[in-house]
PDB file of C-alpha atoms in Angstrom:
ATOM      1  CA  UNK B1251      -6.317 -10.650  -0.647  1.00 45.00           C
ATOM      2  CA  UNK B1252      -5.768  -7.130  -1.464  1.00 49.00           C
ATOM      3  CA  UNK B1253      -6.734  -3.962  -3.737  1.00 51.00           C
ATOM      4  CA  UNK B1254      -4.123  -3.275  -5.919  1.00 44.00           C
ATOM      5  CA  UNK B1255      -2.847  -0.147  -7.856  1.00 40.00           C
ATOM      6  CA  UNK B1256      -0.324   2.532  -6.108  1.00 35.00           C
ATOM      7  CA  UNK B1257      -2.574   5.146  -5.001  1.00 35.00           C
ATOM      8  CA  UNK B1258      -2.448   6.101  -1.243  1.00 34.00           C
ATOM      9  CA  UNK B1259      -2.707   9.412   0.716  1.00 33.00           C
ATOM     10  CA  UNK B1260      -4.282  11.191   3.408  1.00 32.00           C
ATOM     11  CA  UNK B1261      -6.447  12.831   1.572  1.00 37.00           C
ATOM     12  CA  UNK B1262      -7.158  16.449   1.459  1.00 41.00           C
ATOM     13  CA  UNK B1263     -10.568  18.504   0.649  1.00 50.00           C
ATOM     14  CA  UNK B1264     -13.421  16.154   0.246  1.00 81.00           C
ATOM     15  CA  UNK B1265     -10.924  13.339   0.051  1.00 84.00           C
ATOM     16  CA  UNK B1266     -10.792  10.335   2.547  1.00 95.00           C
ATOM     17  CA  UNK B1267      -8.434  10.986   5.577  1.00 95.00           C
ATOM     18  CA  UNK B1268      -6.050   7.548   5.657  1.00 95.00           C
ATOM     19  CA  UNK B1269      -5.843   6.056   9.337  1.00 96.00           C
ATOM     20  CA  UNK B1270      -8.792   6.445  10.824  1.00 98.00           C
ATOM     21  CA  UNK B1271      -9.138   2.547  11.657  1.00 97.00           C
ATOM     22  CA  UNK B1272      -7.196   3.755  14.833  1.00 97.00           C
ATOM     23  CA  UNK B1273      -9.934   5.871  16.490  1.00 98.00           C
ATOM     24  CA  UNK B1274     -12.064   2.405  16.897  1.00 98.00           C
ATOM     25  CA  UNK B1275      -9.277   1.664  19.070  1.00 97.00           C
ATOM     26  CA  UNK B1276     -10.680   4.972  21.037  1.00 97.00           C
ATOM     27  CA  UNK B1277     -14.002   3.219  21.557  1.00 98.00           C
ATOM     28  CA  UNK B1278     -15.299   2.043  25.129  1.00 98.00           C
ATOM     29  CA  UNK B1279     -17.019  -0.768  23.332  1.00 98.00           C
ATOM     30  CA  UNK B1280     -18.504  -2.031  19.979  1.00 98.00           C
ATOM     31  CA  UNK B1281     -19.879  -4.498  18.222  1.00 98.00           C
ATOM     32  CA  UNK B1282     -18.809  -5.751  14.326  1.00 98.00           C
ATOM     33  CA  UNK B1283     -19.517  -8.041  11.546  1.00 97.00           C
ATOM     34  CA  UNK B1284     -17.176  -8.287   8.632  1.00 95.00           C
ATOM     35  CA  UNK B1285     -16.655 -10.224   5.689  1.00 90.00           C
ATOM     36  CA  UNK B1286     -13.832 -10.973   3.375  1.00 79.00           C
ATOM     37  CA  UNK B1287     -12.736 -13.584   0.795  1.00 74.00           C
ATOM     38  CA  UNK B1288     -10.706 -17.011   1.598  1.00 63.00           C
ATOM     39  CA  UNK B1289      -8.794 -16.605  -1.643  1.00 53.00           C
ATOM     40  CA  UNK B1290      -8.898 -13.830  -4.548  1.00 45.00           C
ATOM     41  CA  UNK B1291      -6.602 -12.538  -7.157  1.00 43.00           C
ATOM     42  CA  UNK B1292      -6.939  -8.859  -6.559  1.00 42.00           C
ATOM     43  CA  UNK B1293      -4.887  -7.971  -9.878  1.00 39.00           C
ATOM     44  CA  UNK B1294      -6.832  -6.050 -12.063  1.00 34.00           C
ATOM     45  CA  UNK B1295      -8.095  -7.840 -15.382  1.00 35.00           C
ATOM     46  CA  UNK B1296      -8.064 -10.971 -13.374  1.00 39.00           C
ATOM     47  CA  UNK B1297     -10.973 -12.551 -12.024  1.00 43.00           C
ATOM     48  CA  UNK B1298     -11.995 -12.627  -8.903  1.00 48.00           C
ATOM     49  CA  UNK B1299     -12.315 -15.962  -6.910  1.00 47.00           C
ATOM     50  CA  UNK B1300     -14.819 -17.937  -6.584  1.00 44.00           C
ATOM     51  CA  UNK B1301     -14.309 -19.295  -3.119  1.00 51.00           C
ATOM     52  CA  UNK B1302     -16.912 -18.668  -0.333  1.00 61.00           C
ATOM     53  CA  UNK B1303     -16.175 -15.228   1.723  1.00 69.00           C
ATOM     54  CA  UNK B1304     -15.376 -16.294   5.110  1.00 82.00           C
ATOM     55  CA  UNK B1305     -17.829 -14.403   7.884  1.00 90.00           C
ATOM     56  CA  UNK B1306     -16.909 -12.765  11.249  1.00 94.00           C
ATOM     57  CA  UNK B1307     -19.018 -10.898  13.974  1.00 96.00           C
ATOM     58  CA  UNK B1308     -18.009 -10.258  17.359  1.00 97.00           C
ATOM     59  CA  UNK B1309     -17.513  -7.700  20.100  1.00 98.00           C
ATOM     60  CA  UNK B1310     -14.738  -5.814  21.435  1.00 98.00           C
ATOM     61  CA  UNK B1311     -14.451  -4.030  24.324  1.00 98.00           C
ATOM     62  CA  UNK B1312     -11.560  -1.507  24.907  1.00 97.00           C
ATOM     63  CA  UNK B1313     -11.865  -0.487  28.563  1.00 95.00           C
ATOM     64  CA  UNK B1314     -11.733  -0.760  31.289  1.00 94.00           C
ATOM     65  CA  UNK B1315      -9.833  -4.333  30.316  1.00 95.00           C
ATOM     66  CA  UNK B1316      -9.318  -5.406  27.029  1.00 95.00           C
ATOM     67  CA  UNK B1317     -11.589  -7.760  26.093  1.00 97.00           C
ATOM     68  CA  UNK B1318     -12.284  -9.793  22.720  1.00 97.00           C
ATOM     69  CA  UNK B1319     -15.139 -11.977  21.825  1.00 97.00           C
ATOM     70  CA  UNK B1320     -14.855 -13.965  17.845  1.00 96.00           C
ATOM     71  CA  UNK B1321     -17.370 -16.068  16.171  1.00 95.00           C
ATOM     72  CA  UNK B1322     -15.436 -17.032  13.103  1.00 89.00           C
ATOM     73  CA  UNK B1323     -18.060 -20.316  12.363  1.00 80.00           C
ATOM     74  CA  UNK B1324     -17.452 -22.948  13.451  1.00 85.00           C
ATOM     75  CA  UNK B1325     -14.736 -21.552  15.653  1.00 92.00           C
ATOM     76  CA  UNK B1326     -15.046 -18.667  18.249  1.00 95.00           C
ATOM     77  CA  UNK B1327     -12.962 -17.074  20.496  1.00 96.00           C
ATOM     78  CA  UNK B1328     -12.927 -15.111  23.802  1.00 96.00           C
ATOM     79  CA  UNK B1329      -9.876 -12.865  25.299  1.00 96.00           C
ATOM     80  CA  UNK B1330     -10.122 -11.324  29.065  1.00 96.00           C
ATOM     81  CA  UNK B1331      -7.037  -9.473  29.385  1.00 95.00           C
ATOM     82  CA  UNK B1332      -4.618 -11.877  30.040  1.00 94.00           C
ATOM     83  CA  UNK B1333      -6.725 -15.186  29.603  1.00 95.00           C
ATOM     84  CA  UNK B1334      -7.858 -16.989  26.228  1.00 95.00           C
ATOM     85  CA  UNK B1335     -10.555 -19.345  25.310  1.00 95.00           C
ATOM     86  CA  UNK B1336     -11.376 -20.872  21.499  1.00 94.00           C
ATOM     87  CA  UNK B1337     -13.908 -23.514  21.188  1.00 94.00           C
ATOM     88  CA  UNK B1338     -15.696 -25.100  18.295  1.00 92.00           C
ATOM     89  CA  UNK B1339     -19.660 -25.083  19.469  1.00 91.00           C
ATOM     90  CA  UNK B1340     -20.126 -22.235  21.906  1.00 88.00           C
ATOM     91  CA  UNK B1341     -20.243 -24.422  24.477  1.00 90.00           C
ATOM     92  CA  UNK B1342     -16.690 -26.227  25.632  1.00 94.00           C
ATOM     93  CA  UNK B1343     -14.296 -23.872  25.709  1.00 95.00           C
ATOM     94  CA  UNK B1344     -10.476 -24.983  26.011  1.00 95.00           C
ATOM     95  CA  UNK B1345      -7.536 -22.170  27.072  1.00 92.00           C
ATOM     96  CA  UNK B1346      -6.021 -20.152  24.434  1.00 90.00           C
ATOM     97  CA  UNK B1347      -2.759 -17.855  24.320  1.00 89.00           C
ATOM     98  CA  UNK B1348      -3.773 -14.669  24.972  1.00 89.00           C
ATOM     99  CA  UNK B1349      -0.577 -13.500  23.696  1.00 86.00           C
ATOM    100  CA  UNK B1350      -1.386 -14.741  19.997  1.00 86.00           C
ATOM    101  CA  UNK B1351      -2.247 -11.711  17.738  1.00 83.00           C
ATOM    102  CA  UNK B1352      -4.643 -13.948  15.562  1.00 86.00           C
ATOM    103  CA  UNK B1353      -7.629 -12.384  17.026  1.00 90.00           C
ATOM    104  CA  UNK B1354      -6.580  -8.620  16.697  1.00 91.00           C
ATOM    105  CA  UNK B1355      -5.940  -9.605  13.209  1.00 91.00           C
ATOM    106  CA  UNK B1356      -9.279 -10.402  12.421  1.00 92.00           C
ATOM    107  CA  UNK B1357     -11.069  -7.090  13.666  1.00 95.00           C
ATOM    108  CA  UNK B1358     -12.274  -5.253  11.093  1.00 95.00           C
ATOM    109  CA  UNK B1359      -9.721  -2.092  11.633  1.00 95.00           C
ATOM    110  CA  UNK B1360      -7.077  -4.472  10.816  1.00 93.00           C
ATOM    111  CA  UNK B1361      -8.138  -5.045   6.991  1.00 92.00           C
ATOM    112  CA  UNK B1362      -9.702  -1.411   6.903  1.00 95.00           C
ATOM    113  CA  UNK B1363      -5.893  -0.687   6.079  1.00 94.00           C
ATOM    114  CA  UNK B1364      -5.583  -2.422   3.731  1.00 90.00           C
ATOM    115  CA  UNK B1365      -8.901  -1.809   1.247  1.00 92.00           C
ATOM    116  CA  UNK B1366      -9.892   1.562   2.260  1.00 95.00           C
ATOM    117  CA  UNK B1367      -6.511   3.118   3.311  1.00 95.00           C
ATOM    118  CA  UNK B1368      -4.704   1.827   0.076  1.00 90.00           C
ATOM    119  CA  UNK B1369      -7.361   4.020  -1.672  1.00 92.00           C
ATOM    120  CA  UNK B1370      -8.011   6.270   0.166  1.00 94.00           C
ATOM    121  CA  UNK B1371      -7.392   9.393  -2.276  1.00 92.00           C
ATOM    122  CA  UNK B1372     -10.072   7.540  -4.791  1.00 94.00           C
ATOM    123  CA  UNK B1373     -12.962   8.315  -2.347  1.00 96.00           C
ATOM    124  CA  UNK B1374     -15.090  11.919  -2.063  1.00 95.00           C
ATOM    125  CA  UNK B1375     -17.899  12.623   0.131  1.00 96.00           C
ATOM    126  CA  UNK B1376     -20.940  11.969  -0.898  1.00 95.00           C
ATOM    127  CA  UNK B1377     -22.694  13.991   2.262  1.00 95.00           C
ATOM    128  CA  UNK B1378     -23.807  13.418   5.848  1.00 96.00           C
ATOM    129  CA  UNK B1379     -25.966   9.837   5.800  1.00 96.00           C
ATOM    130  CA  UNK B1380     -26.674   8.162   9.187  1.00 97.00           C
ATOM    131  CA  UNK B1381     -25.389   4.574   8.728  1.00 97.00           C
ATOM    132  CA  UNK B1382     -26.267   1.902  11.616  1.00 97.00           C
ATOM    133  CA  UNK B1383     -28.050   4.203  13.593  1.00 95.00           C
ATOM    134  CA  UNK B1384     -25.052   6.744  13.769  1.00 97.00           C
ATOM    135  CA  UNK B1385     -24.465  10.097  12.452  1.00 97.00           C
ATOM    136  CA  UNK B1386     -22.120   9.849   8.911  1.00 98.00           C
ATOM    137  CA  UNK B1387     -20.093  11.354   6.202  1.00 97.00           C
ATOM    138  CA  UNK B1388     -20.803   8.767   3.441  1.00 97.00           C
ATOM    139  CA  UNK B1389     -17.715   8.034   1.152  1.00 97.00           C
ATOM    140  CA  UNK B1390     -17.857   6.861  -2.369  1.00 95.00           C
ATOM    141  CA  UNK B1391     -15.098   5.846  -4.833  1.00 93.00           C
ATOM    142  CA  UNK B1392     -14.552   7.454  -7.683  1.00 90.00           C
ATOM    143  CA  UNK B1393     -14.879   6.388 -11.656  1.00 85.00           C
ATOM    144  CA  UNK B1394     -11.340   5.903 -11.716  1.00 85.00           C
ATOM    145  CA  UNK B1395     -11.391   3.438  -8.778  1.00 86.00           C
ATOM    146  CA  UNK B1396     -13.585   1.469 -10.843  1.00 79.00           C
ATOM    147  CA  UNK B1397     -11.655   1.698 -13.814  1.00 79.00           C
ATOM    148  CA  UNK B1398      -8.760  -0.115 -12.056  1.00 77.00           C
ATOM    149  CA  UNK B1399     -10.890  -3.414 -12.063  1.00 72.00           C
ATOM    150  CA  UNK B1400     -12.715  -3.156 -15.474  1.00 63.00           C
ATOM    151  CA  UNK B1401     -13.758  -6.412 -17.113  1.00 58.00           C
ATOM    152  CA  UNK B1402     -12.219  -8.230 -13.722  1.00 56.00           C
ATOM    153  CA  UNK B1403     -15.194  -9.993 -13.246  1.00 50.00           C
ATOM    154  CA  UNK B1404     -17.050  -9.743 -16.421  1.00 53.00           C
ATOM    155  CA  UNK B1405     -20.402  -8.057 -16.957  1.00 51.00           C
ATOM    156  CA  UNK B1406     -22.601  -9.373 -14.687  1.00 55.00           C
ATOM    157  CA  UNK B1407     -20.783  -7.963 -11.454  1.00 65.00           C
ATOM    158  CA  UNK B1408     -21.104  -4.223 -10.355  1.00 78.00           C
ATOM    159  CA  UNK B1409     -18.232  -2.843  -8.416  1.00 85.00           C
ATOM    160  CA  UNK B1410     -18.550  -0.784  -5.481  1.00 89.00           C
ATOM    161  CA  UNK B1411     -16.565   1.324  -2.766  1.00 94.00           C
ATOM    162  CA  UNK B1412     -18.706   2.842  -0.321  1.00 96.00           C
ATOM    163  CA  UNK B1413     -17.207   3.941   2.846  1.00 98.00           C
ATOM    164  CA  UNK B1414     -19.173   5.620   5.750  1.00 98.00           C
ATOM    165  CA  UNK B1415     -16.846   7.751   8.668  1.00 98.00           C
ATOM    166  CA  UNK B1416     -18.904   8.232  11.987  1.00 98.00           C
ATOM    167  CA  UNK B1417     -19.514  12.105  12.348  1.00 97.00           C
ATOM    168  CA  UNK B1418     -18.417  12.003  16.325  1.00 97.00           C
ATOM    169  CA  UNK B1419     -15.126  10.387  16.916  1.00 97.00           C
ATOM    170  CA  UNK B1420     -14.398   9.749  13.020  1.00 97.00           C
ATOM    171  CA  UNK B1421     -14.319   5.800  13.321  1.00 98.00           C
ATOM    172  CA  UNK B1422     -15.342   3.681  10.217  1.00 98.00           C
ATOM    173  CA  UNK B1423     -18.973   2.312  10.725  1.00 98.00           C
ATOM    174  CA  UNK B1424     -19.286   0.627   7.370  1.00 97.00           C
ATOM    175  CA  UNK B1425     -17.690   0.055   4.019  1.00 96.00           C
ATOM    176  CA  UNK B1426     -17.874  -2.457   0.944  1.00 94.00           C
ATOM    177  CA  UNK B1427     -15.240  -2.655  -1.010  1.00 92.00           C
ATOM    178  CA  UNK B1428     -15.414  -5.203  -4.334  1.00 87.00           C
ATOM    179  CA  UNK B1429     -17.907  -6.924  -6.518  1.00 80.00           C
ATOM    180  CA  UNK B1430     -21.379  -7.986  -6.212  1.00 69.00           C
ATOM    181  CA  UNK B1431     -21.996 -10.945  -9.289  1.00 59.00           C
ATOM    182  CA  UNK B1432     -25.820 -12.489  -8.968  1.00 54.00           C
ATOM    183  CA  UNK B1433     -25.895 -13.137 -12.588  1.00 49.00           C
ATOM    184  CA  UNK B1434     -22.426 -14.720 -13.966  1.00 48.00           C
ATOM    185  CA  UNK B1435     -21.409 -18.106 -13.864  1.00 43.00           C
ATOM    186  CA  UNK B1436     -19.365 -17.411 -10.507  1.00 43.00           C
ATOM    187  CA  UNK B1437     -22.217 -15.567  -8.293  1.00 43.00           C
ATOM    188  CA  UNK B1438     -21.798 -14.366  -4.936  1.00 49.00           C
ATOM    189  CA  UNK B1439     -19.367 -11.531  -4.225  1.00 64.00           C
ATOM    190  CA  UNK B1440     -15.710 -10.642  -3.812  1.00 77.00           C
ATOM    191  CA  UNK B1441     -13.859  -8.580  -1.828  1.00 87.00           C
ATOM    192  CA  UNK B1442     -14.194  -6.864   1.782  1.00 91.00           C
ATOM    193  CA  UNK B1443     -17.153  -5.350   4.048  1.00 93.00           C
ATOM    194  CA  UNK B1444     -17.773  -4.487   7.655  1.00 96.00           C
ATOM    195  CA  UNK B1445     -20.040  -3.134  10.127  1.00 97.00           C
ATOM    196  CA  UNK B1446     -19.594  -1.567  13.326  1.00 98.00           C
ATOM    197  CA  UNK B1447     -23.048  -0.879  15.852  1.00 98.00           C
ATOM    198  CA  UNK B1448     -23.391  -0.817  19.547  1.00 97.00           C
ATOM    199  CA  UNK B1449     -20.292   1.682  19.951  1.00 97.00           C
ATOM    200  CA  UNK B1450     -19.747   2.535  23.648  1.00 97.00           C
ATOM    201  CA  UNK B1451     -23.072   0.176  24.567  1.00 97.00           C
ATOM    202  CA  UNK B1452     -22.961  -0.795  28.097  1.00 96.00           C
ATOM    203  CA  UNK B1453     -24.822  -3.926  26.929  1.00 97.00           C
ATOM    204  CA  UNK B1454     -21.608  -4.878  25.380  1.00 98.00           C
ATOM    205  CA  UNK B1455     -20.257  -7.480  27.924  1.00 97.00           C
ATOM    206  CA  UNK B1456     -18.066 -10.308  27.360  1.00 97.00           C
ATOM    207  CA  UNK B1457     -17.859 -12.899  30.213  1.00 96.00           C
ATOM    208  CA  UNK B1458     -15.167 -15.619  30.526  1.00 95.00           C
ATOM    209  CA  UNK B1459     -16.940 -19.343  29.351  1.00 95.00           C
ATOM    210  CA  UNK B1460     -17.794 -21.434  32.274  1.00 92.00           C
ATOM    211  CA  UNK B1461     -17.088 -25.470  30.640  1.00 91.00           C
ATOM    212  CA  UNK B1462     -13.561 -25.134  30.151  1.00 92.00           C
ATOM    213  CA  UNK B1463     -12.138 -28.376  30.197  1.00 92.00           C
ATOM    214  CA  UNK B1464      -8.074 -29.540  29.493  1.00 86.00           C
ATOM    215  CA  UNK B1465      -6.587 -29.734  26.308  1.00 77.00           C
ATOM    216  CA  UNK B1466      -5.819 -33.307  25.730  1.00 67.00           C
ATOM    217  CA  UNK B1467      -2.653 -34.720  26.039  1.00 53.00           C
TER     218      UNK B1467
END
């Protein structure tokens, strides 16, 4: 479920530094909600699937112990440094690996890479734009960005790239990457978004689940 095309870079001038999914990493705390599609072609010329975009918001906290809290619906998940929880109605809660990389993989820094750093030479500042209540440069991909997926979802559906860097500590606070179709046969959208708020919050807590019963054997 990827952009394709071969450009990539870390950008120079106005361009879009690649990388800077990292510095979120760099963050006491935040809070995220992202969304991406369960199955796509992402060929261009081909059309774009269908299939519901699956939805994700959570909170992650970065220190003083790592800490992870999922709601992938129906499923969510909770990590505590070395202790793991899933359950599938916010309410019993069964142990977990905390070992398993599953949840790391669905923060939103982890598919960053791959829409916006992939790209990352297509996109020029538009200017400084606050963006979730924090200070911005606002991003925007070029006409030839577009180009690359002309006619892959017919008329009705606009593409966009819009990409928005936080001015202090140049973490990614929002982005869209794909199509928007309200008027074709398909409807709905394709493609990859996120949202980051709350960073370094101290309302950001995360607090191991107290009905945690045995996994049944």
């Amino acid at each position: 479920m990827a952009p394709s095309g071969n450009a990539a870079g870390t950008g120079s001038g106005d361009s879009l530094t690649a990388g800077l999914a990292s510095n979120l990493d760099k963050l006491e705390s935040y809070q995220f909600i992202e969304s991406m599609p369960t199955s796509s072609s992402a060929s261009p010329g081909a059309s774009p699937s269908a299939g519901d975009p699956q939805f994700i918001s959570g909170t992650v906290i970065n220190r003083p112990v790592k800490s992870i809290y999922i709601n992938g619906r129906p499923a969510q998940f909770i990590l505590i440094g070395d202790k793991a929880w899933r359950s599938m109605d916010s309410n019993t809660w069964t142990a977990g690996d905390p070992a398993d990389t599953f949840l790391t993989d669905l923060l939103p820094g982890h598919d960053y890479v791959t829409w916006f750093d992939a790209k990352s030479s297509y996109f020029k500042v538009v200017g400084a734009e606050p963006k979730n209540g924090i200070a911005c440069v606002h991003y925007q991909g070029d006409s030839s960005l577009a180009s690359l997926y002309s006619g892959a979802a017919g008329s009705s559906a606009a593409f966009q790239a819009d990409l928005w860097i936080a001015q202090n500590g140049s973490y990614p606070v929002s982005g869209v990457y794909g199509f928007t179709d309200t008027a074709g046969a398909q409807g709905g959208s394709w493609g990859f978004r996120f949202d980051v708020s709350h960073a370094n919050d101290p309302a950001n807590v995360i607090l191991a689940p107290a009905n945690v019963v045995a996994i049944p054997t």
